[in-house]
Amino acid sequence: MLHSKKIKKMFSDRRYNRKFSNYRAGNYAVPTIILINVIVFILQQITTTKGSYGFSYSSVTYSFALIPEVVVKNYEIWRLFTYMFLHGGFWHIALNMWGVYLFGSMLEQYMGSKKFIMLYLVSGVFAGIFWMLFNLGAMSVCIGASGALFGVLIGAAMLFPNSMIMLLIPPIPLKLRTFAIIYALIETFSAISGFDGQVAHLAHIGGLIAGYIIMRIMYPKEVFDIFKFIKFPSIKGVQKNTSVKAPKGWKMTSASATSVDEILDKISKNGVNSLTEEEVTVLKQAREKMRSSR
């Protein structure tokens, strides 16, 4: 059997199983994004006036919010970018910026500031486009960083799927990948059922889709495929089967990333002694492969 210390070392070497450390100096994207959102929110409050029938009106919000009819008729494409820096109230911006700090900090530390900004902005823009496609011809308004935040959330869940987070209500611990999947299902159900509640669920779904695709493209080998039940066609086409048959009486095992992950998960649940001889062989092959690649 493999030594338990070696198994723990292999378990920690899995890229997406590594824990993130505290936010470190030099990363500027997350604090800059939060600062810009806060400044814009203050401008929204300063420019807000009360109109007739008790309705409030902000010239900043009206000028930069995502309004499908205005975007299409007046070609004001910039609204797909500016809407994500506007918010409808204190709790709206507070919860969004808390999410940006919580999930964005760990993601920026891994990706770097420039790539993180790209992920954030592209997720936000795609979220706006996705929402707008289902609201063409309507005077609906979309504001908020939620679309971009959902792109960040899915990115963090794909890089750190086993990191634990504590829910506020109810106060229970969840793996980050579980949290992301639950939220994705809630948003999908809400969008399909037509439940609104003044929440742009379609924008959230758009952000999730964008974040997922970006992470798959940028880090195809590092990320945990959180939606691995979705099958994507190979860009390079179907590869030929080059497998070699084992000699009679021999058994061949493949130390693929998927099988190793499954075995390591089995160890974490049931212990080392639960492994079969074939699983031990797979781990040994994986260990040798890791040594030779360093």
mmCIF file of C-alpha atoms in Angstrom:
data_model
loop_
_atom_site.group_PDB
_atom_site.id
_atom_site.type_symbol
_atom_site.label_atom_id
_atom_site.label_comp_id
_atom_site.label_asym_id
_atom_site.label_seq_id
_atom_site.Cartn_x
_atom_site.Cartn_y
_atom_site.Cartn_z
ATOM 1 C CA MET A 1 0.000 0.000 0.000
ATOM 2 C CA LEU A 2 1.036 3.617 -0.525
ATOM 3 C CA HIS A 3 2.306 5.543 2.456
ATOM 4 C CA SER A 4 -0.385 7.824 3.918
ATOM 5 C CA LYS A 5 1.905 10.887 3.775
ATOM 6 C CA LYS A 6 2.510 10.354 0.058
ATOM 7 C CA ILE A 7 -1.223 10.085 -0.520
ATOM 8 C CA LYS A 8 -1.847 13.320 1.374
ATOM 9 C CA LYS A 9 0.852 14.990 -0.705
ATOM 10 C CA MET A 10 -0.820 13.820 -3.926
ATOM 11 C CA PHE A 11 -4.193 14.996 -2.618
ATOM 12 C CA SER A 12 -2.841 18.477 -1.866
ATOM 13 C CA ASP A 13 -1.083 18.628 -5.238
ATOM 14 C CA ARG A 14 -4.374 18.612 -7.039
ATOM 15 C CA ARG A 15 -4.501 22.160 -8.370
ATOM 16 C CA TYR A 16 -8.157 22.710 -7.545
ATOM 17 C CA ASN A 17 -7.788 21.219 -4.071
ATOM 18 C CA ARG A 18 -5.291 23.826 -2.894
ATOM 19 C CA LYS A 19 -6.549 26.296 -0.350
ATOM 20 C CA PHE A 20 -6.257 29.992 -1.012
ATOM 21 C CA SER A 21 -4.414 32.199 1.439
ATOM 22 C CA ASN A 22 -5.374 35.656 2.594
ATOM 23 C CA TYR A 23 -5.580 38.468 0.069
ATOM 24 C CA ARG A 24 -2.088 39.788 -0.555
ATOM 25 C CA ALA A 25 -0.765 43.197 -1.538
ATOM 26 C CA GLY A 26 -0.149 43.891 -5.210
ATOM 27 C CA ASN A 27 -3.537 42.681 -6.416
ATOM 28 C CA TYR A 28 -5.485 45.773 -7.379
ATOM 29 C CA ALA A 29 -8.500 44.542 -9.337
ATOM 30 C CA VAL A 30 -10.909 43.676 -6.505
ATOM 31 C CA PRO A 31 -10.374 46.846 -4.421
ATOM 32 C CA THR A 32 -10.520 48.981 -7.581
ATOM 33 C CA ILE A 33 -13.788 47.398 -8.716
ATOM 34 C CA ILE A 34 -15.320 47.865 -5.268
ATOM 35 C CA LEU A 35 -14.135 51.490 -5.111
ATOM 36 C CA ILE A 36 -15.592 52.328 -8.538
ATOM 37 C CA ASN A 37 -18.934 50.775 -7.586
ATOM 38 C CA VAL A 38 -19.059 52.736 -4.328
ATOM 39 C CA ILE A 39 -18.211 56.031 -6.068
ATOM 40 C CA VAL A 40 -20.872 55.448 -8.733
ATOM 41 C CA PHE A 41 -23.416 54.540 -6.042
ATOM 42 C CA ILE A 42 -22.702 57.808 -4.243
ATOM 43 C CA LEU A 43 -23.186 59.686 -7.529
ATOM 44 C CA GLN A 44 -26.508 57.895 -7.968
ATOM 45 C CA GLN A 45 -27.634 59.118 -4.557
ATOM 46 C CA ILE A 46 -26.470 62.677 -5.184
ATOM 47 C CA THR A 47 -28.318 62.885 -8.508
ATOM 48 C CA THR A 48 -31.532 61.290 -7.227
ATOM 49 C CA THR A 49 -34.606 63.518 -7.100
ATOM 50 C CA LYS A 50 -38.170 62.672 -6.138
ATOM 51 C CA GLY A 51 -40.659 62.915 -8.944
ATOM 52 C CA SER A 52 -44.416 62.733 -9.000
ATOM 53 C CA TYR A 53 -46.307 59.967 -7.182
ATOM 54 C CA GLY A 54 -43.303 59.398 -4.893
ATOM 55 C CA PHE A 55 -41.058 57.874 -7.575
ATOM 56 C CA SER A 56 -37.324 58.611 -7.346
ATOM 57 C CA TYR A 57 -35.266 59.469 -10.398
ATOM 58 C CA SER A 58 -31.476 59.489 -10.838
ATOM 59 C CA SER A 59 -29.969 61.045 -13.952
ATOM 60 C CA VAL A 60 -26.873 58.842 -13.549
ATOM 61 C CA THR A 61 -28.954 55.672 -13.350
ATOM 62 C CA TYR A 62 -31.101 56.613 -16.343
ATOM 63 C CA SER A 63 -28.083 57.601 -18.457
ATOM 64 C CA PHE A 64 -26.083 54.416 -17.890
ATOM 65 C CA ALA A 65 -28.560 51.631 -17.013
ATOM 66 C CA LEU A 66 -29.172 48.770 -19.439
ATOM 67 C CA ILE A 67 -32.444 49.545 -21.247
ATOM 68 C CA PRO A 68 -32.945 47.260 -24.284
ATOM 69 C CA GLU A 69 -35.104 49.678 -26.268
ATOM 70 C CA VAL A 70 -32.618 52.521 -25.801
ATOM 71 C CA VAL A 71 -29.635 50.307 -26.669
ATOM 72 C CA VAL A 72 -31.249 49.088 -29.889
ATOM 73 C CA LYS A 73 -32.848 52.333 -31.096
ATOM 74 C CA ASN A 74 -30.097 54.763 -30.090
ATOM 75 C CA TYR A 75 -27.139 52.377 -30.495
ATOM 76 C CA GLU A 76 -26.010 53.126 -26.927
ATOM 77 C CA ILE A 77 -23.864 50.008 -26.716
ATOM 78 C CA TRP A 78 -21.864 51.358 -23.779
ATOM 79 C CA ARG A 79 -24.799 50.585 -21.489
ATOM 80 C CA LEU A 80 -23.809 46.902 -21.694
ATOM 81 C CA PHE A 81 -20.674 47.933 -19.816
ATOM 82 C CA THR A 82 -21.873 50.736 -17.530
ATOM 83 C CA TYR A 83 -24.974 49.025 -16.121
ATOM 84 C CA MET A 84 -22.871 46.668 -13.999
ATOM 85 C CA PHE A 85 -21.538 49.579 -11.919
ATOM 86 C CA LEU A 86 -25.012 50.836 -10.932
ATOM 87 C CA HIS A 87 -27.084 49.586 -8.003
ATOM 88 C CA GLY A 88 -30.626 50.017 -6.767
ATOM 89 C CA GLY A 89 -30.012 50.410 -3.054
ATOM 90 C CA PHE A 90 -27.658 49.902 -0.124
ATOM 91 C CA TRP A 91 -28.213 46.169 0.294
ATOM 92 C CA HIS A 92 -27.979 45.636 -3.448
ATOM 93 C CA ILE A 93 -24.466 47.069 -3.616
ATOM 94 C CA ALA A 94 -23.447 45.741 -0.178
ATOM 95 C CA LEU A 95 -24.207 42.101 -1.005
ATOM 96 C CA ASN A 96 -22.714 42.330 -4.491
ATOM 97 C CA MET A 97 -19.477 43.912 -3.284
ATOM 98 C CA TRP A 98 -19.224 41.398 -0.438
ATOM 99 C CA GLY A 99 -19.445 38.653 -3.035
ATOM 100 C CA VAL A 100 -16.841 40.358 -5.227
ATOM 101 C CA TYR A 101 -14.489 40.580 -2.245
ATOM 102 C CA LEU A 102 -15.137 37.041 -1.008
ATOM 103 C CA PHE A 103 -14.885 35.158 -4.297
ATOM 104 C CA GLY A 104 -12.893 37.703 -6.272
ATOM 105 C CA SER A 105 -10.016 37.823 -3.798
ATOM 106 C CA MET A 106 -9.232 34.118 -4.085
ATOM 107 C CA LEU A 107 -9.688 34.189 -7.852
ATOM 108 C CA GLU A 108 -7.507 37.245 -8.475
ATOM 109 C CA GLN A 109 -4.740 35.755 -6.342
ATOM 110 C CA TYR A 110 -4.617 32.785 -8.714
ATOM 111 C CA MET A 111 -5.319 34.492 -12.051
ATOM 112 C CA GLY A 112 -3.619 37.832 -11.564
ATOM 113 C CA SER A 113 -5.304 41.231 -11.759
ATOM 114 C CA LYS A 114 -5.453 41.642 -15.554
ATOM 115 C CA LYS A 115 -7.025 38.256 -16.249
ATOM 116 C CA PHE A 116 -9.442 38.717 -13.367
ATOM 117 C CA ILE A 117 -10.606 42.080 -14.717
ATOM 118 C CA MET A 118 -11.135 40.466 -18.111
ATOM 119 C CA LEU A 119 -13.208 37.673 -16.544
ATOM 120 C CA TYR A 120 -15.256 40.166 -14.520
ATOM 121 C CA LEU A 121 -16.017 42.556 -17.372
ATOM 122 C CA VAL A 122 -16.673 39.917 -20.034
ATOM 123 C CA SER A 123 -19.001 38.046 -17.660
ATOM 124 C CA GLY A 124 -20.845 41.280 -16.926
ATOM 125 C CA VAL A 125 -21.191 42.264 -20.590
ATOM 126 C CA PHE A 126 -22.321 38.784 -21.643
ATOM 127 C CA ALA A 127 -24.799 38.726 -18.746
ATOM 128 C CA GLY A 128 -26.261 41.996 -20.041
ATOM 129 C CA ILE A 129 -26.503 40.684 -23.603
ATOM 130 C CA PHE A 130 -28.099 37.430 -22.435
ATOM 131 C CA TRP A 131 -30.691 39.302 -20.356
ATOM 132 C CA MET A 132 -31.392 41.797 -23.131
ATOM 133 C CA LEU A 133 -32.095 39.058 -25.698
ATOM 134 C CA PHE A 134 -35.131 38.036 -23.647
ATOM 135 C CA ASN A 135 -36.285 41.614 -23.012
ATOM 136 C CA LEU A 136 -36.139 43.207 -26.458
ATOM 137 C CA GLY A 137 -38.971 45.624 -27.125
ATOM 138 C CA ALA A 138 -39.626 46.144 -23.422
ATOM 139 C CA MET A 139 -38.861 49.156 -21.260
ATOM 140 C CA SER A 140 -37.240 46.923 -18.664
ATOM 141 C CA VAL A 141 -34.172 48.183 -16.812
ATOM 142 C CA CYS A 142 -31.206 46.133 -15.631
ATOM 143 C CA ILE A 143 -28.565 47.394 -13.202
ATOM 144 C CA GLY A 144 -26.092 45.769 -10.826
ATOM 145 C CA ALA A 145 -22.872 43.775 -10.681
ATOM 146 C CA SER A 146 -24.652 40.454 -10.127
ATOM 147 C CA GLY A 147 -24.020 39.155 -13.654
ATOM 148 C CA ALA A 148 -20.291 39.814 -13.367
ATOM 149 C CA LEU A 149 -20.315 38.419 -9.825
ATOM 150 C CA PHE A 150 -21.835 35.133 -10.977
ATOM 151 C CA GLY A 151 -19.019 34.797 -13.498
ATOM 152 C CA VAL A 152 -16.556 35.277 -10.641
ATOM 153 C CA LEU A 153 -18.449 32.812 -8.440
ATOM 154 C CA ILE A 154 -18.351 30.038 -11.017
ATOM 155 C CA GLY A 155 -14.661 30.754 -11.670
ATOM 156 C CA ALA A 156 -13.808 30.452 -7.979
ATOM 157 C CA ALA A 157 -15.867 27.263 -7.690
ATOM 158 C CA MET A 158 -13.983 25.717 -10.612
ATOM 159 C CA LEU A 159 -10.544 26.567 -9.196
ATOM 160 C CA PHE A 160 -11.328 25.968 -5.513
ATOM 161 C CA PRO A 161 -14.296 23.535 -5.545
ATOM 162 C CA ASN A 162 -13.483 21.955 -2.178
ATOM 163 C CA SER A 163 -13.018 25.221 -0.281
ATOM 164 C CA MET A 164 -15.575 25.534 2.501
ATOM 165 C CA ILE A 165 -17.807 28.561 2.977
ATOM 166 C CA MET A 166 -20.295 29.278 5.751
ATOM 167 C CA LEU A 167 -23.797 30.330 4.791
ATOM 168 C CA LEU A 168 -25.357 33.179 6.728
ATOM 169 C CA ILE A 169 -28.902 31.802 6.670
ATOM 170 C CA PRO A 170 -28.962 28.961 7.596
ATOM 171 C CA PRO A 171 -25.467 28.894 9.151
ATOM 172 C CA ILE A 172 -24.211 25.678 7.577
ATOM 173 C CA PRO A 173 -20.871 24.923 5.874
ATOM 174 C CA LEU A 174 -20.878 24.099 2.165
ATOM 175 C CA LYS A 175 -18.254 23.271 -0.407
ATOM 176 C CA LEU A 176 -17.862 26.106 -2.871
ATOM 177 C CA ARG A 177 -18.789 23.864 -5.813
ATOM 178 C CA THR A 178 -22.001 22.812 -4.025
ATOM 179 C CA PHE A 179 -22.852 26.432 -3.293
ATOM 180 C CA ALA A 180 -22.328 27.419 -6.941
ATOM 181 C CA ILE A 181 -24.396 24.516 -8.286
ATOM 182 C CA ILE A 182 -27.273 25.271 -5.895
ATOM 183 C CA TYR A 183 -27.280 28.920 -6.940
ATOM 184 C CA ALA A 184 -27.157 27.964 -10.620
ATOM 185 C CA LEU A 185 -30.175 25.679 -10.168
ATOM 186 C CA ILE A 186 -32.098 28.350 -8.240
ATOM 187 C CA GLU A 187 -31.456 30.967 -10.922
ATOM 188 C CA THR A 188 -32.391 28.561 -13.716
ATOM 189 C CA PHE A 189 -35.617 27.536 -11.974
ATOM 190 C CA SER A 190 -36.515 31.167 -11.237
ATOM 191 C CA ALA A 191 -35.936 32.169 -14.861
ATOM 192 C CA ILE A 192 -37.944 29.244 -16.277
ATOM 193 C CA SER A 193 -40.823 29.663 -13.829
ATOM 194 C CA GLY A 194 -41.062 33.370 -14.584
ATOM 195 C CA PHE A 195 -40.444 34.360 -10.963
ATOM 196 C CA ASP A 196 -39.078 37.891 -11.014
ATOM 197 C CA GLY A 197 -39.047 39.621 -7.655
ATOM 198 C CA GLN A 198 -37.200 42.503 -9.360
ATOM 199 C CA VAL A 199 -34.185 40.226 -9.883
ATOM 200 C CA ALA A 200 -32.594 39.742 -13.319
ATOM 201 C CA HIS A 201 -32.213 35.964 -13.120
ATOM 202 C CA LEU A 202 -31.357 35.739 -16.820
ATOM 203 C CA ALA A 203 -28.413 38.089 -16.285
ATOM 204 C CA HIS A 204 -27.186 35.828 -13.501
ATOM 205 C CA ILE A 205 -27.414 32.800 -15.793
ATOM 206 C CA GLY A 206 -25.576 34.727 -18.515
ATOM 207 C CA GLY A 207 -22.776 35.542 -16.084
ATOM 208 C CA LEU A 208 -22.522 31.891 -15.047
ATOM 209 C CA ILE A 209 -22.302 30.756 -18.664
ATOM 210 C CA ALA A 210 -19.645 33.337 -19.517
ATOM 211 C CA GLY A 211 -17.541 32.565 -16.440
ATOM 212 C CA TYR A 212 -17.739 28.829 -17.083
ATOM 213 C CA ILE A 213 -16.657 29.137 -20.723
ATOM 214 C CA ILE A 214 -13.829 31.570 -19.922
ATOM 215 C CA MET A 215 -12.390 29.329 -17.205
ATOM 216 C CA ARG A 216 -12.601 26.269 -19.459
ATOM 217 C CA ILE A 217 -10.709 28.131 -22.174
ATOM 218 C CA MET A 218 -8.080 29.782 -19.950
ATOM 219 C CA TYR A 219 -7.424 26.870 -17.576
ATOM 220 C CA PRO A 220 -8.570 23.665 -19.323
ATOM 221 C CA LYS A 221 -6.347 21.394 -17.199
ATOM 222 C CA GLU A 222 -6.432 23.243 -13.882
ATOM 223 C CA VAL A 223 -10.145 23.739 -13.290
ATOM 224 C CA PHE A 224 -12.661 21.356 -11.827
ATOM 225 C CA ASP A 225 -15.441 20.879 -14.376
ATOM 226 C CA ILE A 226 -18.345 21.862 -12.182
ATOM 227 C CA PHE A 227 -20.822 20.978 -14.911
ATOM 228 C CA LYS A 228 -19.072 17.862 -16.178
ATOM 229 C CA PHE A 229 -22.387 16.280 -17.104
ATOM 230 C CA ILE A 230 -22.422 18.708 -20.070
ATOM 231 C CA LYS A 231 -20.599 17.185 -23.039
ATOM 232 C CA PHE A 232 -18.698 19.539 -25.332
ATOM 233 C CA PRO A 233 -17.684 18.468 -28.861
ATOM 234 C CA SER A 234 -13.954 18.288 -29.472
ATOM 235 C CA ILE A 235 -12.608 21.227 -31.480
ATOM 236 C CA LYS A 236 -9.832 19.130 -32.995
ATOM 237 C CA GLY A 237 -12.222 16.383 -34.015
ATOM 238 C CA VAL A 238 -12.428 12.810 -32.868
ATOM 239 C CA GLN A 239 -9.088 11.325 -31.956
ATOM 240 C CA LYS A 240 -8.141 7.887 -33.146
ATOM 241 C CA ASN A 241 -8.073 5.074 -30.644
ATOM 242 C CA THR A 242 -4.406 4.336 -30.052
ATOM 243 C CA SER A 243 -4.835 2.058 -27.055
ATOM 244 C CA VAL A 244 -2.692 -1.067 -26.879
ATOM 245 C CA LYS A 245 -4.060 -4.376 -25.697
ATOM 246 C CA ALA A 246 -2.401 -5.847 -22.658
ATOM 247 C CA PRO A 247 -0.654 -9.224 -22.879
ATOM 248 C CA LYS A 248 -2.724 -12.178 -21.807
ATOM 249 C CA GLY A 249 -3.028 -12.344 -18.032
ATOM 250 C CA TRP A 250 -2.007 -8.695 -17.573
ATOM 251 C CA LYS A 251 -4.188 -5.847 -16.374
ATOM 252 C CA MET A 252 -3.709 -2.302 -17.628
ATOM 253 C CA THR A 253 -4.837 0.701 -15.609
ATOM 254 C CA SER A 254 -4.993 4.324 -16.663
ATOM 255 C CA ALA A 255 -3.853 6.959 -14.212
ATOM 256 C CA SER A 256 -6.134 9.608 -15.690
ATOM 257 C CA ALA A 257 -6.961 12.761 -13.752
ATOM 258 C CA THR A 258 -10.580 11.670 -13.357
ATOM 259 C CA SER A 259 -9.749 8.240 -11.907
ATOM 260 C CA VAL A 260 -7.125 9.689 -9.564
ATOM 261 C CA ASP A 261 -9.599 12.286 -8.301
ATOM 262 C CA GLU A 262 -12.205 9.612 -7.659
ATOM 263 C CA ILE A 263 -9.693 7.475 -5.773
ATOM 264 C CA LEU A 264 -8.499 10.403 -3.663
ATOM 265 C CA ASP A 265 -12.090 11.299 -2.844
ATOM 266 C CA LYS A 266 -12.617 7.685 -1.784
ATOM 267 C CA ILE A 267 -9.590 7.934 0.520
ATOM 268 C CA SER A 268 -10.900 11.135 2.082
ATOM 269 C CA LYS A 269 -14.224 9.424 2.841
ATOM 270 C CA ASN A 270 -13.265 5.825 3.696
ATOM 271 C CA GLY A 271 -9.527 5.855 4.379
ATOM 272 C CA VAL A 272 -6.504 4.301 2.651
ATOM 273 C CA ASN A 273 -7.416 0.730 3.552
ATOM 274 C CA SER A 274 -10.562 0.914 1.421
ATOM 275 C CA LEU A 275 -8.533 0.913 -1.818
ATOM 276 C CA THR A 276 -8.364 -2.075 -4.136
ATOM 277 C CA GLU A 277 -5.099 -3.320 -5.666
ATOM 278 C CA GLU A 278 -5.994 -1.724 -9.002
ATOM 279 C CA GLU A 279 -6.651 1.651 -7.346
ATOM 280 C CA VAL A 280 -3.312 1.479 -5.544
ATOM 281 C CA THR A 281 -1.629 0.782 -8.892
ATOM 282 C CA VAL A 282 -3.326 3.819 -10.429
ATOM 283 C CA LEU A 283 -2.071 6.034 -7.591
ATOM 284 C CA LYS A 284 1.460 4.697 -7.971
ATOM 285 C CA GLN A 285 1.384 5.455 -11.694
ATOM 286 C CA ALA A 286 0.090 8.949 -11.021
ATOM 287 C CA ARG A 287 2.820 9.555 -8.440
ATOM 288 C CA GLU A 288 5.547 8.482 -10.871
ATOM 289 C CA LYS A 289 4.033 10.659 -13.583
ATOM 290 C CA MET A 290 4.027 13.665 -11.254
ATOM 291 C CA ARG A 291 7.682 13.067 -10.382
ATOM 292 C CA SER A 292 8.761 12.797 -14.013
ATOM 293 C CA SER A 293 6.905 15.976 -14.994
ATOM 294 C CA ARG A 294 8.628 18.123 -12.366
#
